[in-house]
Amino acid sequence: MSRDYKSRNSVKTRKNGGSLWLGLFVGYTLGLVSAIGVWLYISQAPSPFLTQGKEAQSQSSGKSARQSSPPLSAEKKILPHTNQAETSGSRFDFYKILPGIEEPPAEDTFDLAPLPPTATAIKKTPEKIPEKTAVTKDQYYLQAGSFRNSGDAERMKAELAMLGIVASVQIGKSDGNVLVHRVRVGPFIKMEELDRVRASLQSNGMTTSLVRAAGNN
């Protein structure tokens, strides 16, 4: 009896050990299969990070394309009169086909005449031609006065100096061989300057006489 009991126990232990190894193998196989399935799903499914990166890249490329594209010209194209007549004719034919619908009155069309271009008139300023100053070969004086007394001559010279006109006192003899003191301004070579000084003296109430300088032919 004791031998039969021992043999039965050994058979049970062998069966328990074999079932344990079988369970471990089956569990390992299932884990490996599930891991392979998860890896395949992750590799084939789209990643949210990749899609976000692609969307951002597409948005940036769209913005750059819009910035680089030139703006459309806002020119209005005027259709020719033939197209307008065709469209109006087809529109009225529609009312002829359908019975019981009145044809709307034709609209009056007006052709707008093109506006004349506004030409900006450019005013040309005439070129100033430099005036030629008359230059004489002879020299002339403007004599403001002739006095026998030298004091009167010096007084006249001082009055001219107050007006900003430089004068000189020249001593000479008159026709009656009388010594005189002549107050003269000059000499002048340009007649324009002579006329300007004469006008200034006349405006201050002084009369002058034109005298040719001695030694001129």
mmCIF file with all atom_site columns, C-alpha atoms in Angstrom:
data_model
loop_
_atom_site.group_PDB
_atom_site.id
_atom_site.type_symbol
_atom_site.label_atom_id
_atom_site.label_alt_id
_atom_site.label_comp_id
_atom_site.label_asym_id
_atom_site.label_entity_id
_atom_site.label_seq_id
_atom_site.pdbx_PDB_ins_code
_atom_site.Cartn_x
_atom_site.Cartn_y
_atom_site.Cartn_z
_atom_site.occupancy
_atom_site.B_iso_or_equiv
_atom_site.pdbx_formal_charge
_atom_site.auth_seq_id
_atom_site.auth_comp_id
_atom_site.auth_asym_id
_atom_site.auth_atom_id
_atom_site.pdbx_PDB_model_num
ATOM 1   C CA . MET A 1 1   ? 0.000   0.000   0.000   1.00 0.00 ? 1   MET A CA 1
ATOM 2   C CA . SER A 1 2   ? 2.790   2.427   0.836   1.00 0.00 ? 2   SER A CA 1
ATOM 3   C CA . ARG A 1 3   ? 4.369   1.994   -2.589  1.00 0.00 ? 3   ARG A CA 1
ATOM 4   C CA . ASP A 1 4   ? 1.162   2.779   -4.430  1.00 0.00 ? 4   ASP A CA 1
ATOM 5   C CA . TYR A 1 5   ? 0.726   5.987   -2.412  1.00 0.00 ? 5   TYR A CA 1
ATOM 6   C CA . LYS A 1 6   ? 4.233   7.213   -3.253  1.00 0.00 ? 6   LYS A CA 1
ATOM 7   C CA . SER A 1 7   ? 3.769   6.585   -6.946  1.00 0.00 ? 7   SER A CA 1
ATOM 8   C CA . ARG A 1 8   ? 0.529   8.533   -6.956  1.00 0.00 ? 8   ARG A CA 1
ATOM 9   C CA . ASN A 1 9   ? 2.190   11.545  -5.248  1.00 0.00 ? 9   ASN A CA 1
ATOM 10  C CA . SER A 1 10  ? 5.021   11.596  -7.766  1.00 0.00 ? 10  SER A CA 1
ATOM 11  C CA . VAL A 1 11  ? 2.558   11.585  -10.668 1.00 0.00 ? 11  VAL A CA 1
ATOM 12  C CA . LYS A 1 12  ? 0.671   14.543  -9.148  1.00 0.00 ? 12  LYS A CA 1
ATOM 13  C CA . THR A 1 13  ? 3.837   16.609  -8.684  1.00 0.00 ? 13  THR A CA 1
ATOM 14  C CA . ARG A 1 14  ? 4.873   15.986  -12.296 1.00 0.00 ? 14  ARG A CA 1
ATOM 15  C CA . LYS A 1 15  ? 1.451   17.085  -13.555 1.00 0.00 ? 15  LYS A CA 1
ATOM 16  C CA . ASN A 1 16  ? 1.547   20.281  -11.439 1.00 0.00 ? 16  ASN A CA 1
ATOM 17  C CA . GLY A 1 17  ? 5.028   21.204  -12.692 1.00 0.00 ? 17  GLY A CA 1
ATOM 18  C CA . GLY A 1 18  ? 4.040   20.707  -16.328 1.00 0.00 ? 18  GLY A CA 1
ATOM 19  C CA . SER A 1 19  ? 0.922   22.855  -16.021 1.00 0.00 ? 19  SER A CA 1
ATOM 20  C CA . LEU A 1 20  ? 2.976   25.679  -14.447 1.00 0.00 ? 20  LEU A CA 1
ATOM 21  C CA . TRP A 1 21  ? 5.445   25.791  -17.306 1.00 0.00 ? 21  TRP A CA 1
ATOM 22  C CA . LEU A 1 22  ? 2.605   25.626  -19.807 1.00 0.00 ? 22  LEU A CA 1
ATOM 23  C CA . GLY A 1 23  ? 0.869   28.614  -18.149 1.00 0.00 ? 23  GLY A CA 1
ATOM 24  C CA . LEU A 1 24  ? 4.074   30.657  -18.175 1.00 0.00 ? 24  LEU A CA 1
ATOM 25  C CA . PHE A 1 25  ? 4.636   29.935  -21.865 1.00 0.00 ? 25  PHE A CA 1
ATOM 26  C CA . VAL A 1 26  ? 1.067   30.837  -22.786 1.00 0.00 ? 26  VAL A CA 1
ATOM 27  C CA . GLY A 1 27  ? 1.253   34.100  -20.781 1.00 0.00 ? 27  GLY A CA 1
ATOM 28  C CA . TYR A 1 28  ? 4.552   35.063  -22.378 1.00 0.00 ? 28  TYR A CA 1
ATOM 29  C CA . THR A 1 29  ? 3.153   34.356  -25.840 1.00 0.00 ? 29  THR A CA 1
ATOM 30  C CA . LEU A 1 30  ? 0.031   36.449  -25.210 1.00 0.00 ? 30  LEU A CA 1
ATOM 31  C CA . GLY A 1 31  ? 2.111   39.358  -23.859 1.00 0.00 ? 31  GLY A CA 1
ATOM 32  C CA . LEU A 1 32  ? 4.389   39.251  -26.878 1.00 0.00 ? 32  LEU A CA 1
ATOM 33  C CA . VAL A 1 33  ? 1.441   39.212  -29.280 1.00 0.00 ? 33  VAL A CA 1
ATOM 34  C CA . SER A 1 34  ? -0.256  42.135  -27.503 1.00 0.00 ? 34  SER A CA 1
ATOM 35  C CA . ALA A 1 35  ? 2.994   44.140  -27.526 1.00 0.00 ? 35  ALA A CA 1
ATOM 36  C CA . ILE A 1 36  ? 3.384   43.574  -31.273 1.00 0.00 ? 36  ILE A CA 1
ATOM 37  C CA . GLY A 1 37  ? -0.232  44.638  -31.846 1.00 0.00 ? 37  GLY A CA 1
ATOM 38  C CA . VAL A 1 38  ? 0.212   47.850  -29.823 1.00 0.00 ? 38  VAL A CA 1
ATOM 39  C CA . TRP A 1 39  ? 3.407   48.695  -31.730 1.00 0.00 ? 39  TRP A CA 1
ATOM 40  C CA . LEU A 1 40  ? 1.688   48.185  -35.081 1.00 0.00 ? 40  LEU A CA 1
ATOM 41  C CA . TYR A 1 41  ? -1.243  50.382  -34.030 1.00 0.00 ? 41  TYR A CA 1
ATOM 42  C CA . ILE A 1 42  ? 1.032   53.217  -32.864 1.00 0.00 ? 42  ILE A CA 1
ATOM 43  C CA . SER A 1 43  ? 3.175   53.071  -36.013 1.00 0.00 ? 43  SER A CA 1
ATOM 44  C CA . GLN A 1 44  ? 0.166   53.169  -38.371 1.00 0.00 ? 44  GLN A CA 1
ATOM 45  C CA . ALA A 1 45  ? -2.055  55.643  -36.456 1.00 0.00 ? 45  ALA A CA 1
ATOM 46  C CA . PRO A 1 46  ? -1.361  59.398  -37.163 1.00 0.00 ? 46  PRO A CA 1
ATOM 47  C CA . SER A 1 47  ? 0.516   61.153  -34.386 1.00 0.00 ? 47  SER A CA 1
ATOM 48  C CA . PRO A 1 48  ? -1.175  64.340  -33.011 1.00 0.00 ? 48  PRO A CA 1
ATOM 49  C CA . PHE A 1 49  ? 2.191   66.077  -32.754 1.00 0.00 ? 49  PHE A CA 1
ATOM 50  C CA . LEU A 1 50  ? 2.992   65.384  -36.397 1.00 0.00 ? 50  LEU A CA 1
ATOM 51  C CA . THR A 1 51  ? -0.438  66.607  -37.553 1.00 0.00 ? 51  THR A CA 1
ATOM 52  C CA . GLN A 1 52  ? -0.099  69.822  -35.542 1.00 0.00 ? 52  GLN A CA 1
ATOM 53  C CA . GLY A 1 53  ? 3.335   70.433  -37.047 1.00 0.00 ? 53  GLY A CA 1
ATOM 54  C CA . LYS A 1 54  ? 2.004   69.843  -40.558 1.00 0.00 ? 54  LYS A CA 1
ATOM 55  C CA . GLU A 1 55  ? -0.945  72.218  -39.960 1.00 0.00 ? 55  GLU A CA 1
ATOM 56  C CA . ALA A 1 56  ? 1.360   74.959  -38.651 1.00 0.00 ? 56  ALA A CA 1
ATOM 57  C CA . GLN A 1 57  ? 3.669   74.467  -41.638 1.00 0.00 ? 57  GLN A CA 1
ATOM 58  C CA . SER A 1 58  ? 0.740   74.639  -44.085 1.00 0.00 ? 58  SER A CA 1
ATOM 59  C CA . GLN A 1 59  ? -0.582  77.824  -42.418 1.00 0.00 ? 59  GLN A CA 1
ATOM 60  C CA . SER A 1 60  ? 2.841   79.508  -42.591 1.00 0.00 ? 60  SER A CA 1
ATOM 61  C CA . SER A 1 61  ? 3.264   78.512  -46.248 1.00 0.00 ? 61  SER A CA 1
ATOM 62  C CA . GLY A 1 62  ? -0.230  79.866  -47.012 1.00 0.00 ? 62  GLY A CA 1
ATOM 63  C CA . LYS A 1 63  ? 0.584   83.216  -45.366 1.00 0.00 ? 63  LYS A CA 1
ATOM 64  C CA . SER A 1 64  ? 3.871   83.527  -47.281 1.00 0.00 ? 64  SER A CA 1
ATOM 65  C CA . ALA A 1 65  ? 2.078   82.725  -50.531 1.00 0.00 ? 65  ALA A CA 1
ATOM 66  C CA . ARG A 1 66  ? -0.545  85.399  -49.843 1.00 0.00 ? 66  ARG A CA 1
ATOM 67  C CA . GLN A 1 67  ? 2.143   87.953  -49.013 1.00 0.00 ? 67  GLN A CA 1
ATOM 68  C CA . SER A 1 68  ? 4.202   87.144  -52.115 1.00 0.00 ? 68  SER A CA 1
ATOM 69  C CA . SER A 1 69  ? 1.240   87.200  -54.490 1.00 0.00 ? 69  SER A CA 1
ATOM 70  C CA . PRO A 1 70  ? 0.821   90.689  -56.065 1.00 0.00 ? 70  PRO A CA 1
ATOM 71  C CA . PRO A 1 71  ? -2.466  92.528  -55.432 1.00 0.00 ? 71  PRO A CA 1
ATOM 72  C CA . LEU A 1 72  ? -5.037  92.260  -58.131 1.00 0.00 ? 72  LEU A CA 1
ATOM 73  C CA . SER A 1 73  ? -5.514  95.351  -60.218 1.00 0.00 ? 73  SER A CA 1
ATOM 74  C CA . ALA A 1 74  ? -8.796  97.115  -59.560 1.00 0.00 ? 74  ALA A CA 1
ATOM 75  C CA . GLU A 1 75  ? -9.372  98.032  -63.154 1.00 0.00 ? 75  GLU A CA 1
ATOM 76  C CA . LYS A 1 76  ? -12.952 97.763  -64.296 1.00 0.00 ? 76  LYS A CA 1
ATOM 77  C CA . LYS A 1 77  ? -13.394 96.192  -67.695 1.00 0.00 ? 77  LYS A CA 1
ATOM 78  C CA . ILE A 1 78  ? -16.212 97.634  -69.777 1.00 0.00 ? 78  ILE A CA 1
ATOM 79  C CA . LEU A 1 79  ? -18.082 94.985  -71.692 1.00 0.00 ? 79  LEU A CA 1
ATOM 80  C CA . PRO A 1 80  ? -18.696 95.703  -75.372 1.00 0.00 ? 80  PRO A CA 1
ATOM 81  C CA . HIS A 1 81  ? -22.192 96.599  -76.516 1.00 0.00 ? 81  HIS A CA 1
ATOM 82  C CA . THR A 1 82  ? -22.600 93.289  -78.376 1.00 0.00 ? 82  THR A CA 1
ATOM 83  C CA . ASN A 1 83  ? -22.414 91.244  -75.167 1.00 0.00 ? 83  ASN A CA 1
ATOM 84  C CA . GLN A 1 84  ? -24.879 93.564  -73.465 1.00 0.00 ? 84  GLN A CA 1
ATOM 85  C CA . ALA A 1 85  ? -27.348 93.177  -76.356 1.00 0.00 ? 85  ALA A CA 1
ATOM 86  C CA . GLU A 1 86  ? -27.028 89.390  -76.288 1.00 0.00 ? 86  GLU A CA 1
ATOM 87  C CA . THR A 1 87  ? -27.677 89.203  -72.551 1.00 0.00 ? 87  THR A CA 1
ATOM 88  C CA . SER A 1 88  ? -30.691 91.511  -72.802 1.00 0.00 ? 88  SER A CA 1
ATOM 89  C CA . GLY A 1 89  ? -32.069 89.487  -75.740 1.00 0.00 ? 89  GLY A CA 1
ATOM 90  C CA . SER A 1 90  ? -31.754 86.191  -73.883 1.00 0.00 ? 90  SER A CA 1
ATOM 91  C CA . ARG A 1 91  ? -33.412 87.728  -70.832 1.00 0.00 ? 91  ARG A CA 1
ATOM 92  C CA . PHE A 1 92  ? -36.436 88.872  -72.850 1.00 0.00 ? 92  PHE A CA 1
ATOM 93  C CA . ASP A 1 93  ? -36.687 85.508  -74.674 1.00 0.00 ? 93  ASP A CA 1
ATOM 94  C CA . PHE A 1 94  ? -37.264 83.871  -71.306 1.00 0.00 ? 94  PHE A CA 1
ATOM 95  C CA . TYR A 1 95  ? -40.472 85.874  -70.845 1.00 0.00 ? 95  TYR A CA 1
ATOM 96  C CA . LYS A 1 96  ? -41.614 84.948  -74.381 1.00 0.00 ? 96  LYS A CA 1
ATOM 97  C CA . ILE A 1 97  ? -41.279 81.239  -73.677 1.00 0.00 ? 97  ILE A CA 1
ATOM 98  C CA . LEU A 1 98  ? -43.311 81.269  -70.448 1.00 0.00 ? 98  LEU A CA 1
ATOM 99  C CA . PRO A 1 99  ? -46.960 82.244  -71.097 1.00 0.00 ? 99  PRO A CA 1
ATOM 100 C CA . GLY A 1 100 ? -48.820 84.513  -68.714 1.00 0.00 ? 100 GLY A CA 1
ATOM 101 C CA . ILE A 1 101 ? -45.753 86.465  -67.617 1.00 0.00 ? 101 ILE A CA 1
ATOM 102 C CA . GLU A 1 102 ? -45.502 90.034  -68.738 1.00 0.00 ? 102 GLU A CA 1
ATOM 103 C CA . GLU A 1 103 ? -42.249 91.184  -70.176 1.00 0.00 ? 103 GLU A CA 1
ATOM 104 C CA . PRO A 1 104 ? -40.670 93.950  -68.074 1.00 0.00 ? 104 PRO A CA 1
ATOM 105 C CA . PRO A 1 105 ? -40.065 97.278  -69.786 1.00 0.00 ? 105 PRO A CA 1
ATOM 106 C CA . ALA A 1 106 ? -36.667 97.695  -71.337 1.00 0.00 ? 106 ALA A CA 1
ATOM 107 C CA . GLU A 1 107 ? -34.320 99.875  -69.382 1.00 0.00 ? 107 GLU A CA 1
ATOM 108 C CA . ASP A 1 108 ? -32.876 102.904 -71.067 1.00 0.00 ? 108 ASP A CA 1
ATOM 109 C CA . THR A 1 109 ? -29.157 102.591 -71.497 1.00 0.00 ? 109 THR A CA 1
ATOM 110 C CA . PHE A 1 110 ? -26.930 105.592 -71.826 1.00 0.00 ? 110 PHE A CA 1
ATOM 111 C CA . ASP A 1 111 ? -23.433 105.598 -73.209 1.00 0.00 ? 111 ASP A CA 1
ATOM 112 C CA . LEU A 1 112 ? -21.176 107.710 -71.075 1.00 0.00 ? 112 LEU A CA 1
ATOM 113 C CA . ALA A 1 113 ? -18.760 109.768 -73.078 1.00 0.00 ? 113 ALA A CA 1
ATOM 114 C CA . PRO A 1 114 ? -15.184 109.456 -71.883 1.00 0.00 ? 114 PRO A CA 1
ATOM 115 C CA . LEU A 1 115 ? -13.979 112.380 -69.843 1.00 0.00 ? 115 LEU A CA 1
ATOM 116 C CA . PRO A 1 116 ? -11.312 114.473 -71.520 1.00 0.00 ? 116 PRO A CA 1
ATOM 117 C CA . PRO A 1 117 ? -7.938  114.130 -69.878 1.00 0.00 ? 117 PRO A CA 1
ATOM 118 C CA . THR A 1 118 ? -7.131  117.016 -67.618 1.00 0.00 ? 118 THR A CA 1
ATOM 119 C CA . ALA A 1 119 ? -3.982  118.476 -69.022 1.00 0.00 ? 119 ALA A CA 1
ATOM 120 C CA . THR A 1 120 ? -1.978  120.379 -66.509 1.00 0.00 ? 120 THR A CA 1
ATOM 121 C CA . ALA A 1 121 ? -0.757  123.530 -68.125 1.00 0.00 ? 121 ALA A CA 1
ATOM 122 C CA . ILE A 1 122 ? 2.873   124.094 -67.450 1.00 0.00 ? 122 ILE A CA 1
ATOM 123 C CA . LYS A 1 123 ? 3.680   127.746 -67.327 1.00 0.00 ? 123 LYS A CA 1
ATOM 124 C CA . LYS A 1 124 ? 7.108   128.466 -68.579 1.00 0.00 ? 124 LYS A CA 1
ATOM 125 C CA . THR A 1 125 ? 8.715   131.427 -66.985 1.00 0.00 ? 125 THR A CA 1
ATOM 126 C CA . PRO A 1 126 ? 10.382  133.572 -69.592 1.00 0.00 ? 126 PRO A CA 1
ATOM 127 C CA . GLU A 1 127 ? 14.091  133.715 -69.302 1.00 0.00 ? 127 GLU A CA 1
ATOM 128 C CA . LYS A 1 128 ? 15.394  137.032 -68.177 1.00 0.00 ? 128 LYS A CA 1
ATOM 129 C CA . ILE A 1 129 ? 17.778  138.540 -70.645 1.00 0.00 ? 129 ILE A CA 1
ATOM 130 C CA . PRO A 1 130 ? 20.483  140.472 -68.866 1.00 0.00 ? 130 PRO A CA 1
ATOM 131 C CA . GLU A 1 131 ? 20.221  144.130 -69.652 1.00 0.00 ? 131 GLU A CA 1
ATOM 132 C CA . LYS A 1 132 ? 23.212  145.690 -71.263 1.00 0.00 ? 132 LYS A CA 1
ATOM 133 C CA . THR A 1 133 ? 24.558  148.571 -69.254 1.00 0.00 ? 133 THR A CA 1
ATOM 134 C CA . ALA A 1 134 ? 25.386  151.595 -71.336 1.00 0.00 ? 134 ALA A CA 1
ATOM 135 C CA . VAL A 1 135 ? 29.063  152.430 -70.937 1.00 0.00 ? 135 VAL A CA 1
ATOM 136 C CA . THR A 1 136 ? 30.393  155.700 -72.321 1.00 0.00 ? 136 THR A CA 1
ATOM 137 C CA . LYS A 1 137 ? 33.914  156.426 -73.370 1.00 0.00 ? 137 LYS A CA 1
ATOM 138 C CA . ASP A 1 138 ? 33.757  159.848 -71.717 1.00 0.00 ? 138 ASP A CA 1
ATOM 139 C CA . GLN A 1 139 ? 33.532  160.581 -67.993 1.00 0.00 ? 139 GLN A CA 1
ATOM 140 C CA . TYR A 1 140 ? 30.818  162.826 -66.577 1.00 0.00 ? 140 TYR A CA 1
ATOM 141 C CA . TYR A 1 141 ? 30.190  164.665 -63.310 1.00 0.00 ? 141 TYR A CA 1
ATOM 142 C CA . LEU A 1 142 ? 27.012  165.793 -61.626 1.00 0.00 ? 142 LEU A CA 1
ATOM 143 C CA . GLN A 1 143 ? 27.585  169.348 -60.399 1.00 0.00 ? 143 GLN A CA 1
ATOM 144 C CA . ALA A 1 144 ? 25.429  170.154 -57.367 1.00 0.00 ? 144 ALA A CA 1
ATOM 145 C CA . GLY A 1 145 ? 26.589  173.771 -56.947 1.00 0.00 ? 145 GLY A CA 1
ATOM 146 C CA . SER A 1 146 ? 29.240  176.437 -57.627 1.00 0.00 ? 146 SER A CA 1
ATOM 147 C CA . PHE A 1 147 ? 30.253  178.882 -54.880 1.00 0.00 ? 147 PHE A CA 1
ATOM 148 C CA . ARG A 1 148 ? 32.759  181.700 -54.507 1.00 0.00 ? 148 ARG A CA 1
ATOM 149 C CA . ASN A 1 149 ? 33.049  181.004 -50.795 1.00 0.00 ? 149 ASN A CA 1
ATOM 150 C CA . SER A 1 150 ? 34.747  177.734 -49.890 1.00 0.00 ? 150 SER A CA 1
ATOM 151 C CA . GLY A 1 151 ? 32.636  177.439 -46.721 1.00 0.00 ? 151 GLY A CA 1
ATOM 152 C CA . ASP A 1 152 ? 29.432  177.234 -48.714 1.00 0.00 ? 152 ASP A CA 1
ATOM 153 C CA . ALA A 1 153 ? 30.986  174.556 -50.910 1.00 0.00 ? 153 ALA A CA 1
ATOM 154 C CA . GLU A 1 154 ? 32.030  172.497 -47.878 1.00 0.00 ? 154 GLU A CA 1
ATOM 155 C CA . ARG A 1 155 ? 28.541  172.843 -46.407 1.00 0.00 ? 155 ARG A CA 1
ATOM 156 C CA . MET A 1 156 ? 27.003  171.473 -49.626 1.00 0.00 ? 156 MET A CA 1
ATOM 157 C CA . LYS A 1 157 ? 29.482  168.595 -49.584 1.00 0.00 ? 157 LYS A CA 1
ATOM 158 C CA . ALA A 1 158 ? 28.452  167.723 -46.015 1.00 0.00 ? 158 ALA A CA 1
ATOM 159 C CA . GLU A 1 159 ? 24.760  167.698 -46.962 1.00 0.00 ? 159 GLU A CA 1
ATOM 160 C CA . LEU A 1 160 ? 25.491  165.257 -49.777 1.00 0.00 ? 160 LEU A CA 1
ATOM 161 C CA . ALA A 1 161 ? 27.471  163.066 -47.393 1.00 0.00 ? 161 ALA A CA 1
ATOM 162 C CA . MET A 1 162 ? 24.429  162.901 -45.088 1.00 0.00 ? 162 MET A CA 1
ATOM 163 C CA . LEU A 1 163 ? 22.463  161.519 -48.054 1.00 0.00 ? 163 LEU A CA 1
ATOM 164 C CA . GLY A 1 164 ? 25.119  158.847 -48.625 1.00 0.00 ? 164 GLY A CA 1
ATOM 165 C CA . ILE A 1 165 ? 26.590  160.514 -51.699 1.00 0.00 ? 165 ILE A CA 1
ATOM 166 C CA . VAL A 1 166 ? 30.309  161.189 -51.896 1.00 0.00 ? 166 VAL A CA 1
ATOM 167 C CA . ALA A 1 167 ? 31.158  164.565 -53.476 1.00 0.00 ? 167 ALA A CA 1
ATOM 168 C CA . SER A 1 168 ? 34.314  166.575 -54.048 1.00 0.00 ? 168 SER A CA 1
ATOM 169 C CA . VAL A 1 169 ? 35.096  170.326 -54.198 1.00 0.00 ? 169 VAL A CA 1
ATOM 170 C CA . GLN A 1 170 ? 36.942  171.391 -57.345 1.00 0.00 ? 170 GLN A CA 1
ATOM 171 C CA . ILE A 1 171 ? 38.448  174.853 -57.571 1.00 0.00 ? 171 ILE A CA 1
ATOM 172 C CA . GLY A 1 172 ? 38.436  176.637 -60.914 1.00 0.00 ? 172 GLY A CA 1
ATOM 173 C CA . LYS A 1 173 ? 37.776  179.924 -62.658 1.00 0.00 ? 173 LYS A CA 1
ATOM 174 C CA . SER A 1 174 ? 34.574  181.082 -64.245 1.00 0.00 ? 174 SER A CA 1
ATOM 175 C CA . ASP A 1 175 ? 34.175  182.905 -67.548 1.00 0.00 ? 175 ASP A CA 1
ATOM 176 C CA . GLY A 1 176 ? 34.843  186.222 -65.829 1.00 0.00 ? 176 GLY A CA 1
ATOM 177 C CA . ASN A 1 177 ? 38.122  184.889 -64.468 1.00 0.00 ? 177 ASN A CA 1
ATOM 178 C CA . VAL A 1 178 ? 36.610  184.589 -60.986 1.00 0.00 ? 178 VAL A CA 1
ATOM 179 C CA . LEU A 1 179 ? 37.732  181.876 -58.561 1.00 0.00 ? 179 LEU A CA 1
ATOM 180 C CA . VAL A 1 180 ? 34.881  179.466 -57.827 1.00 0.00 ? 180 VAL A CA 1
ATOM 181 C CA . HIS A 1 181 ? 34.414  176.279 -55.776 1.00 0.00 ? 181 HIS A CA 1
ATOM 182 C CA . ARG A 1 182 ? 32.409  173.627 -57.612 1.00 0.00 ? 182 ARG A CA 1
ATOM 183 C CA . VAL A 1 183 ? 30.735  170.733 -55.705 1.00 0.00 ? 183 VAL A CA 1
ATOM 184 C CA . ARG A 1 184 ? 30.648  167.718 -57.997 1.00 0.00 ? 184 ARG A CA 1
ATOM 185 C CA . VAL A 1 185 ? 29.688  164.006 -57.708 1.00 0.00 ? 185 VAL A CA 1
ATOM 186 C CA . GLY A 1 186 ? 31.524  161.459 -59.827 1.00 0.00 ? 186 GLY A CA 1
ATOM 187 C CA . PRO A 1 187 ? 33.040  160.817 -62.251 1.00 0.00 ? 187 PRO A CA 1
ATOM 188 C CA . PHE A 1 188 ? 30.614  158.322 -63.842 1.00 0.00 ? 188 PHE A CA 1
ATOM 189 C CA . ILE A 1 189 ? 31.317  155.912 -66.689 1.00 0.00 ? 189 ILE A CA 1
ATOM 190 C CA . LYS A 1 190 ? 27.975  154.030 -66.588 1.00 0.00 ? 190 LYS A CA 1
ATOM 191 C CA . MET A 1 191 ? 24.990  156.163 -67.477 1.00 0.00 ? 191 MET A CA 1
ATOM 192 C CA . GLU A 1 192 ? 22.704  153.915 -65.416 1.00 0.00 ? 192 GLU A CA 1
ATOM 193 C CA . GLU A 1 193 ? 24.549  154.789 -62.219 1.00 0.00 ? 193 GLU A CA 1
ATOM 194 C CA . LEU A 1 194 ? 24.584  158.485 -63.151 1.00 0.00 ? 194 LEU A CA 1
ATOM 195 C CA . ASP A 1 195 ? 20.811  158.529 -63.669 1.00 0.00 ? 195 ASP A CA 1
ATOM 196 C CA . ARG A 1 196 ? 20.250  156.753 -60.338 1.00 0.00 ? 196 ARG A CA 1
ATOM 197 C CA . VAL A 1 197 ? 22.280  159.363 -58.382 1.00 0.00 ? 197 VAL A CA 1
ATOM 198 C CA . ARG A 1 198 ? 20.577  162.233 -60.241 1.00 0.00 ? 198 ARG A CA 1
ATOM 199 C CA . ALA A 1 199 ? 17.125  160.834 -59.355 1.00 0.00 ? 199 ALA A CA 1
ATOM 200 C CA . SER A 1 200 ? 18.157  160.536 -55.701 1.00 0.00 ? 200 SER A CA 1
ATOM 201 C CA . LEU A 1 201 ? 19.304  164.170 -55.604 1.00 0.00 ? 201 LEU A CA 1
ATOM 202 C CA . GLN A 1 202 ? 16.123  165.380 -57.289 1.00 0.00 ? 202 GLN A CA 1
ATOM 203 C CA . SER A 1 203 ? 13.985  163.532 -54.749 1.00 0.00 ? 203 SER A CA 1
ATOM 204 C CA . ASN A 1 204 ? 15.798  165.490 -52.015 1.00 0.00 ? 204 ASN A CA 1
ATOM 205 C CA . GLY A 1 205 ? 15.189  168.837 -53.762 1.00 0.00 ? 205 GLY A CA 1
ATOM 206 C CA . MET A 1 206 ? 18.616  169.295 -55.330 1.00 0.00 ? 206 MET A CA 1
ATOM 207 C CA . THR A 1 207 ? 19.079  170.207 -58.965 1.00 0.00 ? 207 THR A CA 1
ATOM 208 C CA . THR A 1 208 ? 22.231  169.102 -60.743 1.00 0.00 ? 208 THR A CA 1
ATOM 209 C CA . SER A 1 209 ? 23.873  169.744 -64.081 1.00 0.00 ? 209 SER A CA 1
ATOM 210 C CA . LEU A 1 210 ? 25.756  167.284 -66.271 1.00 0.00 ? 210 LEU A CA 1
ATOM 211 C CA . VAL A 1 211 ? 29.405  168.262 -66.842 1.00 0.00 ? 211 VAL A CA 1
ATOM 212 C CA . ARG A 1 212 ? 31.915  166.438 -68.998 1.00 0.00 ? 212 ARG A CA 1
ATOM 213 C CA . ALA A 1 213 ? 35.229  165.769 -67.327 1.00 0.00 ? 213 ALA A CA 1
ATOM 214 C CA . ALA A 1 214 ? 38.185  167.831 -68.502 1.00 0.00 ? 214 ALA A CA 1
ATOM 215 C CA . GLY A 1 215 ? 40.614  166.156 -70.888 1.00 0.00 ? 215 GLY A CA 1
ATOM 216 C CA . ASN A 1 216 ? 37.839  164.229 -72.803 1.00 0.00 ? 216 ASN A CA 1
ATOM 217 C CA . ASN A 1 217 ? 37.463  164.874 -76.510 1.00 0.00 ? 217 ASN A CA 1
#
